[in-house]
Structure formats: C-alpha cells, structure tokens
XYZ file of C-alpha atoms in Angstrom:
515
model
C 25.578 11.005 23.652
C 25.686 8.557 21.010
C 24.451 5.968 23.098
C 21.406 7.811 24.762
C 19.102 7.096 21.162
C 19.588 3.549 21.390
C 18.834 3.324 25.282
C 15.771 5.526 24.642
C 14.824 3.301 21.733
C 15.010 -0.075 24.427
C 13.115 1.790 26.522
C 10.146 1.990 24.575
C 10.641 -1.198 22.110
C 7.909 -3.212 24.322
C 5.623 0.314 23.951
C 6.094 0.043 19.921
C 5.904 -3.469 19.173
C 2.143 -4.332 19.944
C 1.158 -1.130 17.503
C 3.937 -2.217 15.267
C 2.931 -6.001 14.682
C -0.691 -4.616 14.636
C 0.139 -2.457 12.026
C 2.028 -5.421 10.070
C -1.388 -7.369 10.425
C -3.164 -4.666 7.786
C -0.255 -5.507 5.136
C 0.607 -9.317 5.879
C -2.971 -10.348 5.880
C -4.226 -9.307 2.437
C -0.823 -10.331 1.113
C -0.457 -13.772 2.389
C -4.142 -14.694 0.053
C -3.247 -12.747 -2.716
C -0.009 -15.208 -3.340
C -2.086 -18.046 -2.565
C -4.972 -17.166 -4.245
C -4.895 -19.700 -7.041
C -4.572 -22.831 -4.089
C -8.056 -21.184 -2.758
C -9.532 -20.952 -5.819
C -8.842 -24.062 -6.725
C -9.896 -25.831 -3.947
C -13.044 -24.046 -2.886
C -14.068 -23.549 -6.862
C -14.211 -20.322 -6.876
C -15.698 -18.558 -10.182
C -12.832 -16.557 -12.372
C -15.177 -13.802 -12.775
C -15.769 -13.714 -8.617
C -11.980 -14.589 -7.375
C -11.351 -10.135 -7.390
C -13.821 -9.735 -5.257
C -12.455 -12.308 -3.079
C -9.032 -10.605 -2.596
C -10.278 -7.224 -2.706
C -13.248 -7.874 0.247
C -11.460 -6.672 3.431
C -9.588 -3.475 1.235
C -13.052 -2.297 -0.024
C -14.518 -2.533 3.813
C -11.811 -0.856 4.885
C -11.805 1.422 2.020
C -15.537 2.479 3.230
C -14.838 2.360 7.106
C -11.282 4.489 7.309
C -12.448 7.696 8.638
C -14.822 5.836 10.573
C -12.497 4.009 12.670
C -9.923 6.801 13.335
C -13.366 8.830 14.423
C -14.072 5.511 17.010
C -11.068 5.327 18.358
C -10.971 9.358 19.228
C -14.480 8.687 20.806
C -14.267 5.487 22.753
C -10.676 4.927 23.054
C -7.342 4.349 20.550
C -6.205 1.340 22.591
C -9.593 -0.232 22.946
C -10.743 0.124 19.708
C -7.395 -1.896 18.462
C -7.767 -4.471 20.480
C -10.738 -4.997 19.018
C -9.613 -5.243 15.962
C -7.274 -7.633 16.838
C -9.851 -10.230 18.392
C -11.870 -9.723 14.862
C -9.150 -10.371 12.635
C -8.089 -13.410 14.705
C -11.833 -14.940 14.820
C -12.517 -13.899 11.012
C -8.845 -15.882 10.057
C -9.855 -18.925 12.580
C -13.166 -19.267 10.918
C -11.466 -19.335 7.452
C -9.649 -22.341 7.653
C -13.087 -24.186 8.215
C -14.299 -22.598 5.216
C -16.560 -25.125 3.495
C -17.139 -22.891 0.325
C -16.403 -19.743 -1.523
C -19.528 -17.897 0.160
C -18.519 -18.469 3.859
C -14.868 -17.244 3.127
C -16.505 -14.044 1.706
C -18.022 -13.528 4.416
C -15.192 -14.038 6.662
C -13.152 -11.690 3.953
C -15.516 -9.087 4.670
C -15.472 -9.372 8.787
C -11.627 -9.490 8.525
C -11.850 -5.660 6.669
C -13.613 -4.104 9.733
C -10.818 -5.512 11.871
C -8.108 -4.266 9.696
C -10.644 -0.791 9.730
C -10.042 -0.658 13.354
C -5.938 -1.409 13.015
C -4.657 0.629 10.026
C -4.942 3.868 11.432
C -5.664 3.113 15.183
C -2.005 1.532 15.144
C -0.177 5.044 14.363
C -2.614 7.130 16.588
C -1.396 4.788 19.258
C 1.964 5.045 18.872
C 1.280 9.013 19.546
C 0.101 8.796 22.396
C 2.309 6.354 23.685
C 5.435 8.151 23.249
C 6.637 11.519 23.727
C 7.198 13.722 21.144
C 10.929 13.770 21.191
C 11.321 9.934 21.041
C 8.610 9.503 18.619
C 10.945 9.959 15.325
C 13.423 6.945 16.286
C 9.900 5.292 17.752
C 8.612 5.255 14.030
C 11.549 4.058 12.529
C 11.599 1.196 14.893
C 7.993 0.700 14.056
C 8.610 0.820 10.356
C 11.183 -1.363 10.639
C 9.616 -4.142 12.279
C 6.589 -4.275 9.640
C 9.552 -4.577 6.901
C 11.055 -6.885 8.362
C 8.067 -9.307 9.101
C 6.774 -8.439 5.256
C 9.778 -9.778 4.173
C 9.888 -12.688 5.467
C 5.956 -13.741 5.811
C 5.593 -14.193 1.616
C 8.307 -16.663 1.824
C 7.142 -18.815 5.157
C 3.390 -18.988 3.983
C 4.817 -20.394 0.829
C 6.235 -22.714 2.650
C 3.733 -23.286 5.106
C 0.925 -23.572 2.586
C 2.868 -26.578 0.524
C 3.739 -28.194 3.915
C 0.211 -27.936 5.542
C -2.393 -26.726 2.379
C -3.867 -23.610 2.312
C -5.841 -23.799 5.194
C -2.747 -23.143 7.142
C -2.282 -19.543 5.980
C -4.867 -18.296 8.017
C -3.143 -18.917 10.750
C -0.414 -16.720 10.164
C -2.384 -13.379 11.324
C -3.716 -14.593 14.087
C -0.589 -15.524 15.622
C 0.639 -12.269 15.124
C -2.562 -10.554 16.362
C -2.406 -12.528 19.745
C 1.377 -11.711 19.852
C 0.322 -7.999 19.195
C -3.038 -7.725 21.866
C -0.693 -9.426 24.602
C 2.566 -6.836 24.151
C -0.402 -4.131 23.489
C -2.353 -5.292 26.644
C 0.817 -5.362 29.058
C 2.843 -2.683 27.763
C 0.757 0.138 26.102
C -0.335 2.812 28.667
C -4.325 3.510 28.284
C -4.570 7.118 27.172
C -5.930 9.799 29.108
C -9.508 10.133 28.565
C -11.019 12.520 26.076
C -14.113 13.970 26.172
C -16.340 12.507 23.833
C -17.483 13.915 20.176
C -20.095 13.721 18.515
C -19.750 11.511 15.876
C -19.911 12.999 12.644
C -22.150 10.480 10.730
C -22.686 12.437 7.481
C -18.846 12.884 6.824
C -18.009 9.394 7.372
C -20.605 8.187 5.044
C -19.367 10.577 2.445
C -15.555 9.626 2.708
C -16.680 5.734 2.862
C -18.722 6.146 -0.758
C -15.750 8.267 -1.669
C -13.363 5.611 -1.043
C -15.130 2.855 -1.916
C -16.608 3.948 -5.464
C -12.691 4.854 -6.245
C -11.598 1.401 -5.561
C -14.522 -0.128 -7.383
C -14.311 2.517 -10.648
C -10.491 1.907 -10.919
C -10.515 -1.365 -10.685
C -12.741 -1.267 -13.531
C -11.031 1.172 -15.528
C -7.883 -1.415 -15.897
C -10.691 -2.826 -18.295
C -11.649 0.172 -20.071
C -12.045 3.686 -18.872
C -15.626 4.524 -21.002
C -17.682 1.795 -19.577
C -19.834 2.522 -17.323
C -18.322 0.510 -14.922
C -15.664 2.622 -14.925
C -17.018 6.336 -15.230
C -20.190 5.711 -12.928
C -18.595 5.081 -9.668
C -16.009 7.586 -10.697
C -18.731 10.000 -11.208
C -19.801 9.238 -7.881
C -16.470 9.251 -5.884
C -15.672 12.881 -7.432
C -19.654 13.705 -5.934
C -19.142 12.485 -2.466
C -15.591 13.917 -1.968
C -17.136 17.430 -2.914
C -20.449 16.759 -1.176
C -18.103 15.719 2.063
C -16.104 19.298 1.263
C -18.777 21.232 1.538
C -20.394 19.308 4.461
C -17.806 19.671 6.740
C -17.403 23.809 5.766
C -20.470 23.990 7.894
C -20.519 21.547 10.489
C -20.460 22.556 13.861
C -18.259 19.758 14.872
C -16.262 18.120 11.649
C -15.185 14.548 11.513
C -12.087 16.151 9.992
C -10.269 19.719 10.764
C -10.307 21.202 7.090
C -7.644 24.196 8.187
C -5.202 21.388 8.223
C -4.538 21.346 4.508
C -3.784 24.707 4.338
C -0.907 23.518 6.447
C 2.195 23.124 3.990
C 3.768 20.425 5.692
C 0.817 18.299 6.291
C -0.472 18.389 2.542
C 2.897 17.396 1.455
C 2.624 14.818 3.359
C -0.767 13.403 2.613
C 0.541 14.361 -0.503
C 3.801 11.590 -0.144
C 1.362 9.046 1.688
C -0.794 8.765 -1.718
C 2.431 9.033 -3.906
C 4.164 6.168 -2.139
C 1.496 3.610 -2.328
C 1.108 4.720 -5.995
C 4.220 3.737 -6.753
C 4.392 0.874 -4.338
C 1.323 -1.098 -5.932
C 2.249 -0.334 -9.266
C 5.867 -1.411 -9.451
C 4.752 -4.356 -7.582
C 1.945 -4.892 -10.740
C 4.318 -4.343 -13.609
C 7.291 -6.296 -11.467
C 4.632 -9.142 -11.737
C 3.791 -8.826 -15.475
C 7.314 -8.054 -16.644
C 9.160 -10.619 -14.888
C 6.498 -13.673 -15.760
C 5.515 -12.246 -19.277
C 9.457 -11.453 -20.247
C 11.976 -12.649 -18.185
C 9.821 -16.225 -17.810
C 10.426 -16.025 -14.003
C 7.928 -18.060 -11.578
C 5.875 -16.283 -9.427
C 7.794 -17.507 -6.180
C 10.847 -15.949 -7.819
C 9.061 -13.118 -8.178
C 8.083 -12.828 -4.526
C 11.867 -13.797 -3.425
C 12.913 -10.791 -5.209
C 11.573 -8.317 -2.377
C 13.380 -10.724 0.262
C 17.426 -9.773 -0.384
C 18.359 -6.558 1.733
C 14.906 -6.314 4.013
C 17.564 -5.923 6.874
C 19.094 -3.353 5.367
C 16.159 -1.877 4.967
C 14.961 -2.095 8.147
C 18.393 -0.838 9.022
C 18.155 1.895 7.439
C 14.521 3.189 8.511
C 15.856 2.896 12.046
C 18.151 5.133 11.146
C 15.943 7.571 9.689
C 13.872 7.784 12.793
C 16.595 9.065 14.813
C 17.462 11.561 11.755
C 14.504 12.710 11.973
C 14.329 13.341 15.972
C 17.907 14.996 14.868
C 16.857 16.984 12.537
C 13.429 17.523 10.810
C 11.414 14.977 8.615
C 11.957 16.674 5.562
C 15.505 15.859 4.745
C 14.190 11.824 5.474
C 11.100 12.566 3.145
C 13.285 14.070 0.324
C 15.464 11.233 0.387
C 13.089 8.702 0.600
C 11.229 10.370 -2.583
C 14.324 10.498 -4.262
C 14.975 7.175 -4.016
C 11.669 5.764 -5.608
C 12.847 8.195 -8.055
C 15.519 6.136 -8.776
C 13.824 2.532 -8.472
C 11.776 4.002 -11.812
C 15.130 5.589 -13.662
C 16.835 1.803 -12.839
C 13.832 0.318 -14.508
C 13.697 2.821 -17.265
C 17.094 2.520 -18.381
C 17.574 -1.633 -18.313
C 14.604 -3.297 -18.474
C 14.574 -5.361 -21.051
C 14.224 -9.367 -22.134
C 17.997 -9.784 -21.235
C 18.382 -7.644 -17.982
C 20.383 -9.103 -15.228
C 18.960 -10.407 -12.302
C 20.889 -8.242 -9.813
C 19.806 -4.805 -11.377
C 15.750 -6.017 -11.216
C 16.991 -6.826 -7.829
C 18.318 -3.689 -7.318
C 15.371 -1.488 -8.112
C 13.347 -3.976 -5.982
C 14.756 -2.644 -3.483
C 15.460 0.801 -4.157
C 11.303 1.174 -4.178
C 10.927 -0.998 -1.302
C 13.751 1.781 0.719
C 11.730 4.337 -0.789
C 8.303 3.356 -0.034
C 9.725 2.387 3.833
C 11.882 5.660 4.418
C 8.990 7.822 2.699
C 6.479 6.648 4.848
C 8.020 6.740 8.310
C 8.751 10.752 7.440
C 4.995 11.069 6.512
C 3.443 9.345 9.666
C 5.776 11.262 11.915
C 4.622 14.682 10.218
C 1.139 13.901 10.490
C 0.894 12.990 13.789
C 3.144 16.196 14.760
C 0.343 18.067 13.358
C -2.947 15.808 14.705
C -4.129 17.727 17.799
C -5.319 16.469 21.030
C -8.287 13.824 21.169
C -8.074 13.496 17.344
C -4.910 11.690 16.956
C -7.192 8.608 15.528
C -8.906 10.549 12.820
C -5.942 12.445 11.387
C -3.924 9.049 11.349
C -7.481 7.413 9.403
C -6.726 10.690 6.921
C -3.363 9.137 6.523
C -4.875 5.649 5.540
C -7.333 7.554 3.107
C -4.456 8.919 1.234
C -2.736 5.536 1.493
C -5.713 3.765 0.408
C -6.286 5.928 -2.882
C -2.691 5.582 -4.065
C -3.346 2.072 -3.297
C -6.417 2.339 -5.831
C -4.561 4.563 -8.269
C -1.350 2.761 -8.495
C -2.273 -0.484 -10.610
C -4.601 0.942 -13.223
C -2.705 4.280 -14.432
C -0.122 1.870 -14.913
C -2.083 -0.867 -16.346
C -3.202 2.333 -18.768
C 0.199 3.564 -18.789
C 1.664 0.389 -19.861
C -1.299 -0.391 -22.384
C -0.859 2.782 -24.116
C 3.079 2.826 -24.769
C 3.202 -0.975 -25.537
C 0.274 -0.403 -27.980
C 2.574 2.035 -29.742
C 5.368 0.313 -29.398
C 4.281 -2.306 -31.329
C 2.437 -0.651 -34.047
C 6.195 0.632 -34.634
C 7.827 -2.870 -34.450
C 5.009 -3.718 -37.080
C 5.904 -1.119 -39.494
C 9.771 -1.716 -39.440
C 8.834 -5.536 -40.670
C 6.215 -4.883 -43.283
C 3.233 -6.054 -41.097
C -0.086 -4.813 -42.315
C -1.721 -3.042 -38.759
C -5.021 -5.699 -38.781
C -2.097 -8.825 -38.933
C -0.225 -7.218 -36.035
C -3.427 -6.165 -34.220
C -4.466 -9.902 -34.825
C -1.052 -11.152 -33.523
C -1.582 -9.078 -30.635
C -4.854 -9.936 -29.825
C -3.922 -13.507 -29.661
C -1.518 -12.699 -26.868
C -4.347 -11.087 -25.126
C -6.490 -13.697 -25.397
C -4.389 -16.490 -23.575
C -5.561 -14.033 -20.811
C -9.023 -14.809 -20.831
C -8.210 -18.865 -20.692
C -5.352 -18.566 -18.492
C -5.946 -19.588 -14.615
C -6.199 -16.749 -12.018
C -1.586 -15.967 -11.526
C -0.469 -17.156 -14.287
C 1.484 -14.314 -16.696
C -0.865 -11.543 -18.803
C 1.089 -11.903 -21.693
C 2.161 -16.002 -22.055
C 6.127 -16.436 -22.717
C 5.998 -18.280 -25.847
C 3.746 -16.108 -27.209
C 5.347 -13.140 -26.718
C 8.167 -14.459 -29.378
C 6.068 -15.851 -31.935
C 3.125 -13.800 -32.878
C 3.400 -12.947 -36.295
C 7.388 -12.252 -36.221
C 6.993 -9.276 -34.170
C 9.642 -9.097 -31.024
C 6.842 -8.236 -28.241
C 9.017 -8.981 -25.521
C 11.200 -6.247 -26.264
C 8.112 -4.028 -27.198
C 6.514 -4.839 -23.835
C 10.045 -3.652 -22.369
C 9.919 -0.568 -23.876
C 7.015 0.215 -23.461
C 7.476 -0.748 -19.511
C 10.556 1.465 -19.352
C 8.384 4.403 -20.899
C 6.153 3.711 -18.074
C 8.804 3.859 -15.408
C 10.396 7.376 -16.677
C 6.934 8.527 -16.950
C 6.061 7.793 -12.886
C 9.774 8.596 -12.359
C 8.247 12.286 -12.391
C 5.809 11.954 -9.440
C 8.244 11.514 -6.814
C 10.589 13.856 -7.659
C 8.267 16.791 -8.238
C 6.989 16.033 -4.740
C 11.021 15.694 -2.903
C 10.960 19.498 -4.777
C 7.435 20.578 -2.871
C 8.927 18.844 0.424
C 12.145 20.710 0.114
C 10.843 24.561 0.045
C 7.202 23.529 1.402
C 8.578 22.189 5.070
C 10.274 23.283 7.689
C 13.652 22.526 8.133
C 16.060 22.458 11.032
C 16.201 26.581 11.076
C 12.652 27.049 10.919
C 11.637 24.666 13.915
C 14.605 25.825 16.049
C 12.855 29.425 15.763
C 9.131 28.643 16.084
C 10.709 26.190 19.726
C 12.818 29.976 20.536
C-alpha cells in the first residue's frame, strides 16, 4: 500500500506537468520584470511616473479578462484555449526582446496579459479533467510543487542570465517554458469530452472585468492616499459593478457563474483562503522588501535569495499534502497551511528588528512561502471538487478572481498598515527625546523625500537616513511599527484555519455523504 501513491503519482506526472509549467508561466513571467525592472527602465528610458504601469500591464488585463477566460475555455475547449495562451505568451515575450522603446514593450505587456488570461485558471480546470477524482489530491500537490520549485529557482537564474546576456535575455525565460509546457500538454493531456456549448454570458463578464480592474487601479492608488480621487473613484466603481454583477446574474437565465455555490460552506472558505493567501503572500513579500533594504541595509538580490533556502522542502512537503489530502479531507491541509502563515507573521512580530538574525528572517521566509504553497493546493482541490460538469473553467477563473483581489489588497493595507503604526511610533520616539512634533515631522519628511529622487528599486526609506534624522532611532521605529503590522495580519489567517475547521467536512462527514 504505501507504494501504490507514488506509482499512481508516475503515472500521471507527464498528465500534470504541461498544466503545471503552464501554471508556473502566470507567476514566473510577471516576476522575472519586476526584479529587473530598473535594467528596463534604464535602458529603454522609461518615465518614473509610467514604469507601474509597465509592470502592472499584463495583471490589470488579466485582472479584467479572468472570468472571461474560464467562461472560453468551458465553451470552446479547456485544452485549446491553453494552448493558446501559450503561443501568445511566447510571441508577446519574443517580440519583447526587439523592443525598440518603452511604447512597443507596453504593448507587448498588454498582449502577454491575455495569454496569462487564458493560463491562470485554464491550467487548474485542466488538471480536473485530466485526472480522476481520487488521484487528483496527490495530482495537485505534484502540481504545486513543481511551480515552487521552478519559482525558486527562476529569480536567481534571470539574475544571472540578465548580467551575463542584458536584459533582453529575460524574455526568453517564459517562452522556453511555454514551448516545454504546449509540447508535454500537446502529447500527454487527453482532449476533454465535448460539452455542449453556453451561451456566453457577456454582461457578467464585463461586470467582474470593471470589478477587477477598478480594484487593482483604486488600490494601487490608495498606497498614495486613500481620499483622492484616485483612490475612492474606482473604488466607488468596483463596489458598483460587483453589486450590479450580483444582481445580474440573480436573474439570468444562464449565469456566467452558479451563485448557489457560495452558500456552499466549504467552497466560500475556500475562496475565502484563496484571497487570504495572496494577501498575505504580496504583502510580506512588500514589507520583506522595505524592511530588509530600509533596515537591515540588505541588497535587493539578497533579498530575492532569501525565498531560495528550503524550496525543496517545500515542494516536499506540498507533495505530501496532496496525498493527505486524497487520505483524508482538505481541511486538515488547509488548517495547517493557515496556521502556518500564522506563524510567518508571529516570527516577524516578535524579532524584527535592526539587529535580527539572518536565519530567523529566513525562517519566516519560509514559513509564508509553506503557507501560501500548502494553503493553496487545499483550496484548488476544494474548488474543483465542487465545479460541476462543463464549468470546470469558470469556477477555477472564480478561483483566480479571489487570488487576484488578495493580490490587489495585500500591498496597500499594509503599505496603510505600516504607515499608520510607524507614524505613531515615531511621534512616541519624538516625545521620549524632547523633539518638538513639526522637527520630527520635518525629520521624517526628509526620509520620505529621498523617495521621490530615488531610482525605481532602490529602498523607501534610505539607510543612512533612517539613523540620522534629527536624533530619532527610525530604524527601530520602522521595526516596530512593522512588527505591529505583522501581529495585526497574524489575525486573518487564523480566524479563517477556525472557519475551515467547523465550516468543512472532515473525514466523518465525507465517509457518510460516499455511504
């Protein structure tokens, strides 16, 4: 018996590694420009005021496309439609390392986000299909693994590549995957049965897209201030669209999405988890990036190496989750995973500081990175248990929804977050010394300015600055007020392992409802 999981999981490896590495494409692609973004910027001269919208191109196409593409895929085919996406992404990279200016790699940026539309949720829906239900747990944890693993490593070897070769050569890296990825998909990924076609629900994908898309936009904005208009207006007209798509698909006669779903337990937890996890995800990832530049003077490539240690165990470790989860149920693997972003934010809350030790930042490094990994192969496997047949690629793209709105949430509440208990925490290191507020405010302000002449990746709050503004010790203030931060988001998680735990099923319960 022990050996019939990993002879089942051989079985199907070929199955989930096409999905798998087309799944890796959504994360590795993005990632790869956003650590190089100051080479590009540099050599294509791109504006500081345009080089967001230059990272963020393909996330806010894909932000307005999601439901979209799961809706595609359940109308003209899962495995078609990602195969598509895997010739766009490859073209849209090619072109880019031609790029003669910032304007034509826009535009490429912004026909590389409808390919990554067609693979983020397509990917997952695949896998369902592909594999039956009882070898889909140790399935996902294979796939998981497998995008760890390559996420891991791919920061490190475009750095490398991108000294060796310029930055020209980073655009390379996804298509090599995606060719890698339509070949094992081509050969090895049965076409699924056909479905008879929908009717595509137009209204309700419009509605999610300007849902999605104005959230992205309005909270990347509020990390500037949340009254401006720039903030509050698309805001205003997120919160509108997600109502107005509500209400629309109440009385449709055939809904892009299945509302009785949420009244499921099980699947709202989960959506629940998927929005938590990238929450916490992209903001640890933020404040890693601030805090270990601004305090601990660390380069960014030191930064990035600090995800790197224990990826195999990782990986390890989500394999072994899948076949828990076959085993058992996902909700023991979705309380543990929660639990341990849990502790990722009490590690942070309890050392941080301008003399913590390398190993313990490297420590809760990788507690999140467990977390996020273990956490999210227990919520694809739920929601795909629940997505029923023909619509396996739009409740996957409600998945990606959830994933991409923690995704939007996670930086700014903790940009505010961070804001709001340094502010205070300084204001107190100002009184214990004497300091009138409008000299501290000044010092501070100072600090805040080398922002606004600093190059695009260098740190938000410079070093030296940090230790001499006006006497005050802000590199121990920003620690605090980071560690307030982490016990603060430390909450999230393990309110939700509490819902998971009484809200879904356990062994018991699904041994009955199979009886």
């Amino acid at each position: 018996m022990p050996t019939a999981p990993t002879k089942s999981t051989a079985r199907n490896l070929p199955v989930v590694l096409g999905p798998a590495l087309a799944f890796t494409v959504t994360v590795v692609d993005p990632l790869v420009l956003s650590l190089n973004l100051s080479e590009v910027s540099h050599a294509l001269h791109v504006p500081p005021n345009l080089v967001g919208l230059l990272t963020g191109a393909a996330t806010l196409v894909v932000a307005a496309a999601v439901l979209a593409a799961g809706n595609l895929a359940d109308a003209f085919g899962l495995k078609r439609l990602l195969m598509s996406g895997l010739v766009v992404v490859s073209v849209a990279n090619l072109l880019s390392t031609l790029a003669p200016g910032y304007g034509f790699l826009l535009a490429m940026r912004f026909l590389d986000g409808l390919g990554l539309t067609c693979l983020l949720g397509v990917s997952l829906a695949l896998l369902k299909v592909s594999v039956t239900p009882e070898k889909r747990p140790a399935a996902l944890g294979v796939f998981m693994a497998i995008e760890m693993l390559l996420c891991g490593v791919t920061p490190a070897f475009a750095g490398w590549l991108v000294q060796v070769a310029g930055w020209r050569s980073m655009f390379l890296i996804a298509p090599l995957l995606c060719v890698l990825s339509l070949w094992l998909t081509a050969r090895y990924v049965p076409r699924p049965p056909a479905q008879e076609r929908r009717r595509l629900d137009v209204a309700a994908v419009v509605l999610v897209g300007l849902a999605l898309l104005s959230l992205v936009v309005g909270m990347a904005a509020a990390q500037n201030g949340v009254t401006r208009p720039q903030t509050w207006v698309p805001l205003l007209i997120s919160l509108t669209a997600a109502v107005g798509f509500v209400l629309h698909e109440r009385r449709a006669p055939e809904p892009a999405v299945d509302l009785a779903l949420f009244r499921v337990p099980a699947f709202s937890v989960a959506l629940a988890a998927a929005l938590a996890l990238n929450f916490l995800g992209t903001g640890f990832s933020f404040s890693l990036g601030q805090f270990g530049a601004a305090v601990l003077s660390l380069p960014p490539q030191a930064i990035g190496l600090l995800f790197l240690p224990g990826t195999g165990l990782v990986a390890g470790s989500v394999i072994l989750a899948g076949h828990l989860m076959g085993r058992y149920t996902p909700r023991p693997v979705m309380v543990t995973g929660l639990l341990v972003l849990t502790a990722s934010a009490l590690v942070m809350a309890g050392t941080a500081g301008p003399t913590m030790a390398l190993w313990l930042l490297l420590l809760a490094t990788w507690l999140c990175n467990l977390g996020v990994t273990i956490t999210s192969t227990s919520v694809s496997e739920t929601v795909l248990a629940h997505a029923p047949q023909g619509r396996s690629g739009t409740v996957a793209s409600m998945q990606s929804a959830s994933c991409m709105t923690g995704a939007a949430l996670g930086p700014t509440v903790y940009v505010l977050l961070l804001n709001f208990f340094f502010h205070r925490e300084w204001l107190a290191d100002a009184a214990t010394r004497n300091l009138s507020v409008p000299r501290a405010t000044q010092a501070v302000d100072a600090v805040r300015s080398q922002l606004a002449v600093s190059p695009p990746g260098t740190a938000v709050y410079d070093p030296n600055l940090l230790r001499q503004a006006a006497g005050l010790d802000l590199g121990l203030d920003f620690s605090n007020g980071l560690r307030l931060t982490m016990l603060t988001v430390s909450l999230l998680p393990l309110l939700l392992a509490v819902a998971a735990h009484f809200l879904m099923p356990g062994p018991a319960s699904v041994r009955r409802s199979a009886e």
